[in-house]
mmCIF file of C-alpha atoms in Angstrom:
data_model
loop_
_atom_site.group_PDB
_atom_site.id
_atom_site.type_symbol
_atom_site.label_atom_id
_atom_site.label_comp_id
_atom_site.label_asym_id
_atom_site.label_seq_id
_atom_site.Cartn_x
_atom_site.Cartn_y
_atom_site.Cartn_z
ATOM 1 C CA UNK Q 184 -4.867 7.745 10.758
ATOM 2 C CA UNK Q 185 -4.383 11.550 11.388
ATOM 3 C CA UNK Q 186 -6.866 11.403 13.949
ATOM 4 C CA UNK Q 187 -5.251 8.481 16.232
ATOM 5 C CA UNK Q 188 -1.841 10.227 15.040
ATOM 6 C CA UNK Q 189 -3.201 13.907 16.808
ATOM 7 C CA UNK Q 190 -4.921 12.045 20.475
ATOM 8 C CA UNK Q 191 -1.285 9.582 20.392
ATOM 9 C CA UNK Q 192 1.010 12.886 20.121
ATOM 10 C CA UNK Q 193 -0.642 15.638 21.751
ATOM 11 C CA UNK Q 194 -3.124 14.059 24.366
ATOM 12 C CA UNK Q 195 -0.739 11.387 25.085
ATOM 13 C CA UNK Q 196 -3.550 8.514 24.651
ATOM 14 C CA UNK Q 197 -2.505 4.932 24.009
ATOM 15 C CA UNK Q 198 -5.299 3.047 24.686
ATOM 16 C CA UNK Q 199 -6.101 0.655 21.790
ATOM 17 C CA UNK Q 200 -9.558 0.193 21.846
ATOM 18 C CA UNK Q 201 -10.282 4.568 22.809
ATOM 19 C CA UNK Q 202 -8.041 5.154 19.289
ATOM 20 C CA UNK Q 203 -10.058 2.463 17.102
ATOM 21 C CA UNK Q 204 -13.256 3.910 18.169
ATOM 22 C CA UNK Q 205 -12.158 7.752 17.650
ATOM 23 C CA UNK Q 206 -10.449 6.822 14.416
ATOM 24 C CA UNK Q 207 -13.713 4.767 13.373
ATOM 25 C CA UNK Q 208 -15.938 7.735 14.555
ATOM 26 C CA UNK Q 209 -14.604 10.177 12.725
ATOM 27 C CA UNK Q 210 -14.964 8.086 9.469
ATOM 28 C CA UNK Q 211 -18.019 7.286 9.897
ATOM 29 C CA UNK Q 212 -19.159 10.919 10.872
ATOM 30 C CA UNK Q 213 -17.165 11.721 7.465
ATOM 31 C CA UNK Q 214 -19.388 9.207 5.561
ATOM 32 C CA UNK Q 215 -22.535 10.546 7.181
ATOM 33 C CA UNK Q 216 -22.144 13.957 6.388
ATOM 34 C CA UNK Q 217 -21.923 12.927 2.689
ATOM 35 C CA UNK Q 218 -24.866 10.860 2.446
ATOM 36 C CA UNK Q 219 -27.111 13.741 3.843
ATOM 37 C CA UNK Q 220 -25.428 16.293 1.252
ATOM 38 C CA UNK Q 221 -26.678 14.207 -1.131
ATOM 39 C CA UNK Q 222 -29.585 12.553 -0.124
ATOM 40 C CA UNK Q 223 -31.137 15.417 2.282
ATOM 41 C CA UNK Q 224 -29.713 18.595 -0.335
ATOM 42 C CA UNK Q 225 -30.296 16.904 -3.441
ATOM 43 C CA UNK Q 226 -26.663 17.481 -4.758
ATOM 44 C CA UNK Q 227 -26.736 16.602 -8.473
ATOM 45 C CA UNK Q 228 -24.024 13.941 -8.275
ATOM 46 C CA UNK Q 229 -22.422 12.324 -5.724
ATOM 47 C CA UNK Q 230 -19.063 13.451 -6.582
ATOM 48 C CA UNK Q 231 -20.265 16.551 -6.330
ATOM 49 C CA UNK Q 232 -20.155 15.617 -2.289
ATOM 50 C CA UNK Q 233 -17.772 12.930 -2.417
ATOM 51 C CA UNK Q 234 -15.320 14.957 -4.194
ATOM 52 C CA UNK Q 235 -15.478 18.147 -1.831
ATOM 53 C CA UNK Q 236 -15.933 16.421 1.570
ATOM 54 C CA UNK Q 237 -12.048 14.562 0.158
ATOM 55 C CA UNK Q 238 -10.778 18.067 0.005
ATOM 56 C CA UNK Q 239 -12.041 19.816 3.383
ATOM 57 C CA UNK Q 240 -10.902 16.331 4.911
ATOM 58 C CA UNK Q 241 -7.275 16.401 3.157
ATOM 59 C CA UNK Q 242 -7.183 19.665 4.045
ATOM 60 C CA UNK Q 243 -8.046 19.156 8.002
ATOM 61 C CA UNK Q 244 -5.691 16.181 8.098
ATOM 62 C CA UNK Q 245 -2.953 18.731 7.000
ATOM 63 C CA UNK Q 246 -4.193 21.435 9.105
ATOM 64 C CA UNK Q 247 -3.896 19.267 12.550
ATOM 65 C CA UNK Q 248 -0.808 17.515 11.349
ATOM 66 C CA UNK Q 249 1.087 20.461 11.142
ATOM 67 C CA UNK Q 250 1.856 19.179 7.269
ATOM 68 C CA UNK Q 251 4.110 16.709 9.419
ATOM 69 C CA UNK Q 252 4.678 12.787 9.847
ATOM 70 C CA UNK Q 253 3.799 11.653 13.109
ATOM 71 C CA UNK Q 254 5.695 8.191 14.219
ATOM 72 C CA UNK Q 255 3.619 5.482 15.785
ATOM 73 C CA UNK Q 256 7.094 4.208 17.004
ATOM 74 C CA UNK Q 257 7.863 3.990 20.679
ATOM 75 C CA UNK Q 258 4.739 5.548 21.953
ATOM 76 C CA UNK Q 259 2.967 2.560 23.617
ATOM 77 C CA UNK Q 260 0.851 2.063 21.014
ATOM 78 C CA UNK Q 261 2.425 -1.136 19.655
ATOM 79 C CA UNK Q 262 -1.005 -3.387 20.265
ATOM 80 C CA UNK Q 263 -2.475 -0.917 17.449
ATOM 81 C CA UNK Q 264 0.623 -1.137 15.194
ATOM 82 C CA UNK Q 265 0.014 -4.849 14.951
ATOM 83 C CA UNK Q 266 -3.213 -4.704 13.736
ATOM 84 C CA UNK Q 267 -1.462 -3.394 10.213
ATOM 85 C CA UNK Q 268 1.736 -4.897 10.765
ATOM 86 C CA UNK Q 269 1.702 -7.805 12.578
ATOM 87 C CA UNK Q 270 1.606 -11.865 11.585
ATOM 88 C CA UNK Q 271 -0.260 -14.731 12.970
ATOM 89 C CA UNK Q 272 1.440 -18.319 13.103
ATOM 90 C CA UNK Q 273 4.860 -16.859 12.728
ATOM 91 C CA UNK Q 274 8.042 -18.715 13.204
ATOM 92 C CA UNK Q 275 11.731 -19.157 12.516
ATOM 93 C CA UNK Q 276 11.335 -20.753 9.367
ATOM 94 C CA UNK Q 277 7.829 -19.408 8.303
ATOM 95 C CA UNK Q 278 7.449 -15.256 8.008
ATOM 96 C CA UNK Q 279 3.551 -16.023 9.170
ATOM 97 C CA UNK Q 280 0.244 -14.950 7.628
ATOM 98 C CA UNK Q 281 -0.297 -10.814 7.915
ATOM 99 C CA UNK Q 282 -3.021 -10.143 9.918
ATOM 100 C CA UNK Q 283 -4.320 -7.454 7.938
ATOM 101 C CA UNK Q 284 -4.760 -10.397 5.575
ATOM 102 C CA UNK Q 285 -6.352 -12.431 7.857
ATOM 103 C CA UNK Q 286 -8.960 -9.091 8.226
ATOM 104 C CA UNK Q 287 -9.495 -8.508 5.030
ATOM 105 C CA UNK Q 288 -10.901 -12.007 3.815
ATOM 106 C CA UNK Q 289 -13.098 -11.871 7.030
ATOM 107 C CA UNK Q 290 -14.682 -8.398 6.332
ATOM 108 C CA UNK Q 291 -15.027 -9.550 2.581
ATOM 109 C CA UNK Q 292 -16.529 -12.411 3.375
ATOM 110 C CA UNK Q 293 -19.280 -10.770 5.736
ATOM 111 C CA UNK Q 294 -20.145 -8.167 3.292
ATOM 112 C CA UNK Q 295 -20.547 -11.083 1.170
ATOM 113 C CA UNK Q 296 -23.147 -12.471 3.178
ATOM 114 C CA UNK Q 297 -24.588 -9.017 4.074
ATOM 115 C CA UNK Q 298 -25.139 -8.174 0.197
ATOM 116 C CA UNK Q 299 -26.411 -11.500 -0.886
ATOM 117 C CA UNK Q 300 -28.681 -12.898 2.205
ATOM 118 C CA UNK Q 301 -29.767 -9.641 3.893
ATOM 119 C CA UNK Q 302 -33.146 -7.570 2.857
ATOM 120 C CA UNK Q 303 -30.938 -4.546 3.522
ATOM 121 C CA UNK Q 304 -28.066 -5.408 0.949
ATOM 122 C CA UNK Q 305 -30.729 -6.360 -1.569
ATOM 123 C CA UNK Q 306 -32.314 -3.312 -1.027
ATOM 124 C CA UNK Q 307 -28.713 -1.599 -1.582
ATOM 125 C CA UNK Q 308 -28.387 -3.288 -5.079
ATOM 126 C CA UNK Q 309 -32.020 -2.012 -5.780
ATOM 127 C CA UNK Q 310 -31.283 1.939 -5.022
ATOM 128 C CA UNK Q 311 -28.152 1.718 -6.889
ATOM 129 C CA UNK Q 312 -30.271 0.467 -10.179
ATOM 130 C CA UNK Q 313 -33.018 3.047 -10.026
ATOM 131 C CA UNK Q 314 -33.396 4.860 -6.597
ATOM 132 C CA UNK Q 315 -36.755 6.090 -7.871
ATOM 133 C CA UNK Q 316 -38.323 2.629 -8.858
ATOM 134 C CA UNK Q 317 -36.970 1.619 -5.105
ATOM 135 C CA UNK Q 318 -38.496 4.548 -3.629
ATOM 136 C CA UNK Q 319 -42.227 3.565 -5.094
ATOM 137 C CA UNK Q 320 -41.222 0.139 -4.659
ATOM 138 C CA UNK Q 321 -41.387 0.888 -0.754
ATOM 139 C CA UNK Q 322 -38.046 0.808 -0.136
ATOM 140 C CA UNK Q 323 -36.470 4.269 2.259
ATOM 141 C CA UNK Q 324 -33.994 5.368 -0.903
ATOM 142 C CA UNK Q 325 -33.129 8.102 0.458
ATOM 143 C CA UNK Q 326 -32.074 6.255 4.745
ATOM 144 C CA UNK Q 327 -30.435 3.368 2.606
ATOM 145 C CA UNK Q 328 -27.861 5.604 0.548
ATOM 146 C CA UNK Q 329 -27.305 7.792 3.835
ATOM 147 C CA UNK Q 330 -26.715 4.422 5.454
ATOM 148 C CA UNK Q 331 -24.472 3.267 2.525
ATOM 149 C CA UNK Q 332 -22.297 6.521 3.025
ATOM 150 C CA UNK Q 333 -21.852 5.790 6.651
ATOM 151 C CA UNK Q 334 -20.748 2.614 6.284
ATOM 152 C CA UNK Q 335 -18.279 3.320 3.238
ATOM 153 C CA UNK Q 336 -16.780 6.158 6.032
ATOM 154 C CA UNK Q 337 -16.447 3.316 8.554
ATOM 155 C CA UNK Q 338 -14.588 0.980 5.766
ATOM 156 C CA UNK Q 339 -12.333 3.476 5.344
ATOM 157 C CA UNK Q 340 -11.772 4.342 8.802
ATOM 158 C CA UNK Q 341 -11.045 0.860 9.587
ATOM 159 C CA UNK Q 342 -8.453 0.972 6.234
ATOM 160 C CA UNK Q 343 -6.980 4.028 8.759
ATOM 161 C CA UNK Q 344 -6.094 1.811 11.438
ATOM 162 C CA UNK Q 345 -4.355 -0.777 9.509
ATOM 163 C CA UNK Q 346 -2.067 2.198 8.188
ATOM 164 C CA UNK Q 347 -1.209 2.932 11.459
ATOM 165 C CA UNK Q 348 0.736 -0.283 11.099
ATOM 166 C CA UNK Q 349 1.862 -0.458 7.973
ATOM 167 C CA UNK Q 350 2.745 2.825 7.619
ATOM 168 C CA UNK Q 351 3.810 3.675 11.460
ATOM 169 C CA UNK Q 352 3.258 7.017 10.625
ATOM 170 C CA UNK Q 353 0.264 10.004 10.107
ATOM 171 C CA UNK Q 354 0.562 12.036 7.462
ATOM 172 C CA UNK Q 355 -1.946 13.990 5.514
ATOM 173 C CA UNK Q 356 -0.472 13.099 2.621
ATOM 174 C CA UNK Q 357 -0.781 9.444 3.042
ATOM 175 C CA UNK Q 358 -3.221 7.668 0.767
ATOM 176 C CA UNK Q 359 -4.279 10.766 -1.883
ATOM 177 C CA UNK Q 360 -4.173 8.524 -4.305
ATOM 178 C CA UNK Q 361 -6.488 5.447 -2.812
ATOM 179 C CA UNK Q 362 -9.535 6.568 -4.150
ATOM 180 C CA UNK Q 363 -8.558 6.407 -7.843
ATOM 181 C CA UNK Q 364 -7.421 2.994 -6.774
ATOM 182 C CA UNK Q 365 -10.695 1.825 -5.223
ATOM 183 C CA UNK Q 366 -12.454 3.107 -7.982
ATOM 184 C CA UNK Q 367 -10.587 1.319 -10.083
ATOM 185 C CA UNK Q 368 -10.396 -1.765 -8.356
ATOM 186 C CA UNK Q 369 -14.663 -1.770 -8.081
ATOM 187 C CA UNK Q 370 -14.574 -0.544 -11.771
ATOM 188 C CA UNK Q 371 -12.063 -3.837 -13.237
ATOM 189 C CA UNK Q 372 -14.143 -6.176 -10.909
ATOM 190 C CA UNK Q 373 -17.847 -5.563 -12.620
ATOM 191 C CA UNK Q 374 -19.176 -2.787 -10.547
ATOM 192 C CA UNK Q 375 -21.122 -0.325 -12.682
ATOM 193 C CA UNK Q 376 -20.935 3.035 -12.484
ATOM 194 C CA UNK Q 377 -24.481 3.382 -12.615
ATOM 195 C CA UNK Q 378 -25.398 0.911 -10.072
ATOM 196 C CA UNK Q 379 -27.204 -1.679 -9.390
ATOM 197 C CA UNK Q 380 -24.479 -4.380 -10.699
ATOM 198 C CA UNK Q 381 -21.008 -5.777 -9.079
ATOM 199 C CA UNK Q 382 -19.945 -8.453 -6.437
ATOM 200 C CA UNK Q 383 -17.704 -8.184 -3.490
ATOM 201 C CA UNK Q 384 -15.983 -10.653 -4.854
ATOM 202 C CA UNK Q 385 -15.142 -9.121 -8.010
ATOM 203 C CA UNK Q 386 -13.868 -6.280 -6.506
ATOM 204 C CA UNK Q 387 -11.484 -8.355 -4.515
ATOM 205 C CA UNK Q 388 -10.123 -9.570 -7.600
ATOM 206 C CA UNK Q 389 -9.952 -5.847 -8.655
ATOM 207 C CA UNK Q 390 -8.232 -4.919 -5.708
ATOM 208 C CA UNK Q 391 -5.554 -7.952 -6.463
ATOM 209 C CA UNK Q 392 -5.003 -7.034 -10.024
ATOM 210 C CA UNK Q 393 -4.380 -3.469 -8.951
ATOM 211 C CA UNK Q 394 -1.895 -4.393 -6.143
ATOM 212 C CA UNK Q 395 0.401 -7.155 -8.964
ATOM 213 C CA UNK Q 396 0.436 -4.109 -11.356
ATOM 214 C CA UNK Q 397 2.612 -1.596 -8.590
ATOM 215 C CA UNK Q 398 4.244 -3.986 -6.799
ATOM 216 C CA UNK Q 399 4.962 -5.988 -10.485
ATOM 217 C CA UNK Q 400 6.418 -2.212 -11.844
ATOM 218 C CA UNK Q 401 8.080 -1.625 -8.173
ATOM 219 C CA UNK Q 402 9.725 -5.178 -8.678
ATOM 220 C CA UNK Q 403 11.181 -3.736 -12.405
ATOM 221 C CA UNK Q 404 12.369 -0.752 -10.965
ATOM 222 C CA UNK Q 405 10.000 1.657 -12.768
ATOM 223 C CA UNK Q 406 9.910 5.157 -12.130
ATOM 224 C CA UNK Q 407 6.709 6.557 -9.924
ATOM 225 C CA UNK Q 408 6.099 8.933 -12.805
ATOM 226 C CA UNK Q 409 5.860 6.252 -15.659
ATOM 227 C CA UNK Q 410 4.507 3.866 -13.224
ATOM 228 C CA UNK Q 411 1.091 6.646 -13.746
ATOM 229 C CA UNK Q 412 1.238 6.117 -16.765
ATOM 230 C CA UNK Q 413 1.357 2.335 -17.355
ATOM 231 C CA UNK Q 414 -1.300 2.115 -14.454
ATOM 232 C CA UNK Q 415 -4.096 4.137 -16.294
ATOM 233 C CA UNK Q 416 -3.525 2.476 -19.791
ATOM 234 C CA UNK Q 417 -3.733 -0.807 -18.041
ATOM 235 C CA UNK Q 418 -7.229 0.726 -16.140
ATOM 236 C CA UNK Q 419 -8.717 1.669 -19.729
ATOM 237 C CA UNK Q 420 -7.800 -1.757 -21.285
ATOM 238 C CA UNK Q 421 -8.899 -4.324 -18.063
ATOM 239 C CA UNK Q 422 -12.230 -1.988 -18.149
ATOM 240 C CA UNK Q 423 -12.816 -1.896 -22.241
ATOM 241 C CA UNK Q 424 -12.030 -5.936 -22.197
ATOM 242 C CA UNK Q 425 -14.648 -5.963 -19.162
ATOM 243 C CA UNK Q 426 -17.191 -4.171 -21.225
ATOM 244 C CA UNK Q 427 -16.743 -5.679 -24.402
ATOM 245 C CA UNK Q 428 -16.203 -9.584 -22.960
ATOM 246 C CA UNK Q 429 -18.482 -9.017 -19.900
ATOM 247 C CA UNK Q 430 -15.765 -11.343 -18.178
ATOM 248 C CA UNK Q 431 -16.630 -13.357 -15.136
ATOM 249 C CA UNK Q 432 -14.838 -13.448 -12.142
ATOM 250 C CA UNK Q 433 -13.257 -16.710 -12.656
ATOM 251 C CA UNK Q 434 -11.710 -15.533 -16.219
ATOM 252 C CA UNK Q 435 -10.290 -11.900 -13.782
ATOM 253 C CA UNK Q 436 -8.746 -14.204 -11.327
ATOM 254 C CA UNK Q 437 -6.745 -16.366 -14.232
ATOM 255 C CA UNK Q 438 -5.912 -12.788 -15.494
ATOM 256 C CA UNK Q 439 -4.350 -11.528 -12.389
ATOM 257 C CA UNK Q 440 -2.786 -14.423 -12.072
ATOM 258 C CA UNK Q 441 -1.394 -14.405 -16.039
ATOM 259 C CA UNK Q 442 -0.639 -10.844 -15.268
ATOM 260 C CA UNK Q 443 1.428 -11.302 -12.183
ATOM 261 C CA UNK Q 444 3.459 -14.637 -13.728
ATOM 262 C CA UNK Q 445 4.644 -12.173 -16.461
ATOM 263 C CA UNK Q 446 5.858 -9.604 -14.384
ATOM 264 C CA UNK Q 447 7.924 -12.049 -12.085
ATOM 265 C CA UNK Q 448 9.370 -13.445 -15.733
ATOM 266 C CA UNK Q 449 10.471 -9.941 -16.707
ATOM 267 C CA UNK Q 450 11.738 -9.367 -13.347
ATOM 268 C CA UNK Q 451 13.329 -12.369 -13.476
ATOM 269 C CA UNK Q 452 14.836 -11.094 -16.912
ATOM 270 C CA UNK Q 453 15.770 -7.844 -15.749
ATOM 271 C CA UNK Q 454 17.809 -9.333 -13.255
ATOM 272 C CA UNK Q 455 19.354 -11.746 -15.108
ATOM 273 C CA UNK Q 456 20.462 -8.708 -17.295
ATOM 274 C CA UNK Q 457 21.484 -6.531 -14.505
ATOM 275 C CA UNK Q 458 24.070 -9.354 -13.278
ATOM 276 C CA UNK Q 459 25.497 -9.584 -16.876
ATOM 277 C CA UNK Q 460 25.900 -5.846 -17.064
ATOM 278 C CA UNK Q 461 29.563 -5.040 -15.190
ATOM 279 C CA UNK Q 462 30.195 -2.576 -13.124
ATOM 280 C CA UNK Q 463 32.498 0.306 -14.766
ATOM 281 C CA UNK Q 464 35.975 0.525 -13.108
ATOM 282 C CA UNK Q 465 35.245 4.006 -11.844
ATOM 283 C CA UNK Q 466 32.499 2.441 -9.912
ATOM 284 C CA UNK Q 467 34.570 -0.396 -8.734
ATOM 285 C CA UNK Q 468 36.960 1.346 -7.694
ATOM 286 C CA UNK Q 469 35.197 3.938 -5.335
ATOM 287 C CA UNK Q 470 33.394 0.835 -3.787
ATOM 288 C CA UNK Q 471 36.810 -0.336 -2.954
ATOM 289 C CA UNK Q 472 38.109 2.846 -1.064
ATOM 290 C CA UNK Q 473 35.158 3.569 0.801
ATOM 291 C CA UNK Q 474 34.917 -0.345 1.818
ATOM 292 C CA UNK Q 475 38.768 0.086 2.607
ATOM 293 C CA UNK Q 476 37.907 3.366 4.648
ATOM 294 C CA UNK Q 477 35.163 2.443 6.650
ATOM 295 C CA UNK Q 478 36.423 -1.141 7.509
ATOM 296 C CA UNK Q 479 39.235 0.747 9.217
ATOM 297 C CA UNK Q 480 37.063 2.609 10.793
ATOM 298 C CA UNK Q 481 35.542 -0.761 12.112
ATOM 299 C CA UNK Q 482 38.621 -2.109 13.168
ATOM 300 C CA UNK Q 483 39.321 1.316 15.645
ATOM 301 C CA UNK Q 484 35.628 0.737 17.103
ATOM 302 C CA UNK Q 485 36.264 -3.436 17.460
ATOM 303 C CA UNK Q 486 32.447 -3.556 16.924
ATOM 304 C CA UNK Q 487 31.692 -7.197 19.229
ATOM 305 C CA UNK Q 488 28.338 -8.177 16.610
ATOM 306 C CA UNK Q 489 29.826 -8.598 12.776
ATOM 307 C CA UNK Q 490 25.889 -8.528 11.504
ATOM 308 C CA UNK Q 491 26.123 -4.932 13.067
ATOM 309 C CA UNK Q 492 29.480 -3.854 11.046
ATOM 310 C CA UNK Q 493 28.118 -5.425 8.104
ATOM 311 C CA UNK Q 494 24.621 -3.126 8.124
ATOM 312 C CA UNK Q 495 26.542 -0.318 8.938
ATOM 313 C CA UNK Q 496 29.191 -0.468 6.134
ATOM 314 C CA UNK Q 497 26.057 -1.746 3.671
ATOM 315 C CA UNK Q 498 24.426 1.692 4.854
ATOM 316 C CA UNK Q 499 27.060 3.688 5.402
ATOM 317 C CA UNK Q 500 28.772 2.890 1.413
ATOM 318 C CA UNK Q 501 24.857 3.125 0.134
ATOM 319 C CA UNK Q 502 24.311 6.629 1.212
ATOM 320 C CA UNK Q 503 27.856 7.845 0.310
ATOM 321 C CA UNK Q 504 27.468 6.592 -3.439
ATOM 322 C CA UNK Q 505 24.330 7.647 -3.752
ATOM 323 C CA UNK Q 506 25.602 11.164 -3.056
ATOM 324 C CA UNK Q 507 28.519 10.938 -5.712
ATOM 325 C CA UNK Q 508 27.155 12.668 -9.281
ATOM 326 C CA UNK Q 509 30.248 11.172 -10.273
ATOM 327 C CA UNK Q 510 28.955 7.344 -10.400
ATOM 328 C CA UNK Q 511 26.603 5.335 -12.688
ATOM 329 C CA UNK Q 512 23.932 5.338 -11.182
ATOM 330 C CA UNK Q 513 22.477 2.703 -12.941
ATOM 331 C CA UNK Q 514 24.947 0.122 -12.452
ATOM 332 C CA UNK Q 515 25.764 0.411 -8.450
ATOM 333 C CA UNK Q 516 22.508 1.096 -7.181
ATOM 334 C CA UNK Q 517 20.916 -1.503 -4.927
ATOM 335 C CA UNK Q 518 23.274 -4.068 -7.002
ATOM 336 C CA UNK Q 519 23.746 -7.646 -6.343
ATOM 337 C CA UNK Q 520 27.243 -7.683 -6.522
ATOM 338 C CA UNK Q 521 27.594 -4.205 -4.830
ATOM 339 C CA UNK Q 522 26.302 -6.309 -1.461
ATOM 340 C CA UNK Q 523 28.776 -9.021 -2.332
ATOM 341 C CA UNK Q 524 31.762 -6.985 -3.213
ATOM 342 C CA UNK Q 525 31.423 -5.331 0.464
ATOM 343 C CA UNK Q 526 30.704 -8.763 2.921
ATOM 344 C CA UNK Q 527 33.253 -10.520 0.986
ATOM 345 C CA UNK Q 528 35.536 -7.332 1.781
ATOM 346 C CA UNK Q 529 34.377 -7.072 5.748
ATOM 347 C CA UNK Q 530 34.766 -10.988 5.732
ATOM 348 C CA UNK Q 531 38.501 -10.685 4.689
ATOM 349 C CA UNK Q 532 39.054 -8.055 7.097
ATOM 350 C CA UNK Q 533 37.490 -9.758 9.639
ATOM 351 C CA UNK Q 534 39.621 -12.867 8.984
ATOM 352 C CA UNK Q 535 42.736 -11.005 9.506
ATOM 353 C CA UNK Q 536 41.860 -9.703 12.914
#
């Protein structure tokens, strides 16, 4: 992402295709230069690799950044954006499929095929088990896990370009946390940590439980620090259950799916609650004089689009509570009735213009 972020900004380069293939290069180079630390230096471990070539990457991404954001936005480059942003079959009444969706059961479903009817992905499974036994066995150990390097750099290239449109932004930053994620993920879906064993399949369902945890805890309003927390107790008890219950993937798919009905009921709770919960008077009545003062304000500008007065009071209120030390927090912010309380407030004034 950093890379297509640097040739957009300072070279000036839009062309789609040119950025995918630098952005994909780079990876790839990335995951190359790992497999021969490992394979051609005989590192002891590969995180021993893994784990530094993360850092002198973070690092560079930083370094040519500036330690900045770089917006994708209104730089020609919306044909990339899409790729990570953009919906197939969308209409008026139907938000469309994502088609970063769309990519992701594809490329699953040819790795699929690539582990399971290939001699090369068969001879993947059998370096991961016992490189040594694969090595006597015939089998190039040593080309296969340079090759398996390469390709994880490419994966994760590719997972670069989608950000481009999901995040329309570079930043160094971005992602620091994704490979305690993917670990995860493999870890919850079977893989093994000493090879040899997992599906692609599995990990998908990894992946899914992963993604209904945040968004579930996002949904409940939890805090990013205790959202940590819950995320690596839940990591330690999906992967002791795996271990001790050896579950398949049909069982992990009815768990994800258990999982992610509970958190919509306690969302569905919490907002239940949050409704019931009134706001103070104090709170009330600052809602009321800001409404009052920037409807006026509305009323001088005789804004011709009442969607546009509406966002701009909704914004406009937002950012000026959220400012005041002097409010409950807790009971305004990003409330229900806060919304209500200011269209039903623009709608009267609107009535008596």
């Amino acid at each position: 992402t950093c890379t297509i972020g640097v040739l957009v900004q300072n070279f000036g380069i839009t062309s789609m295709p040119l950025l995918i293939i630098a952005g994909l290069a780079v990876s790839t180079f990335a995951g190359f230069v790992n497999g021969i630390l490992l394979t051609r230096l005989d590192l002891p471990h590969p995180f021993v690799s893994t784990l530094g070539m993360k850092n002198v990457l973070w690092g560079l991404a930083l370094v040519i950044t500036g330690s900045k954001s770089i917006a994708f936005t209104n730089t020609g480059v919306d044909n990339l954006m899409w790729i990570g942003g953009g919906s197939l079959f969308k209409t008026e009444t139907f938000p469309g499929i994502p088609f970063s969706f769309i990519l992701v059961l594809i490329v699953f479903g040819i790795f699929h095929v690539f582990l399971t009817r290939s001699a090369l992905g068969r001879q993947i499974y059998c370096v991961g088990g016992n490189p040594e036994a694969a090595r006597l066995s015939g089998i190039p150990s040593k080309n296969v896990l340079t090759f398996v390097y390469s390709l994880s750099g490419f994966m994760a290239g590719m997972a670069g370009v989608v950000s481009v449109g999901r995040l329309a932004s570079a930043n160094g930053n971005a992602g620091s946390t994704y490979d305690t994620d993917a670990i995860a993920a493999c870890i919850i879906g079977g893989a093994s940590f000493t090879g040899g064993k997992g599906t692609i399949w599995g990990t998908l369902i990894g992946a899914l439980l992963m993604a209904v945890i945040r968004n579930g805890l996002n949904l409940l309003n939890v805090s990013s620090n205790l959202q940590k927390l819950v995320i690596g107790v839940v990591i330690l008890l999906a992967v002791l259950a795996m271990m001790v219950f050896d579950l398949n993937i049909i069982i992990k798919a009815i768990l994800c799916f258990l999982i992610f009905s509970c958190l919509m009921v306690m969302r569905s709770i919490k907002r239940a609650y949050d409704l019931a919960d009134d706001i103070d008077p104090d709170t009330l009545d600052k809602v009321t004089s800001l409404t009052d003062d920037y409807a006026i304000g509305d009323e001088k500008r005789n804004h011709d689009s009442n969607l546009d007065s509406y966002l701009n009071l909704l914004i406009e209120t937002d950012e000026e509570l959220s400012k005041d030390p002097t409010i409950d927090q807790k009971s305004f912010s990003y409330n229900v009735r806060l919304n209500r309380r200011i269209a039903e407030r623009l709608e009267s004034i609107q009535r008596k213009e």
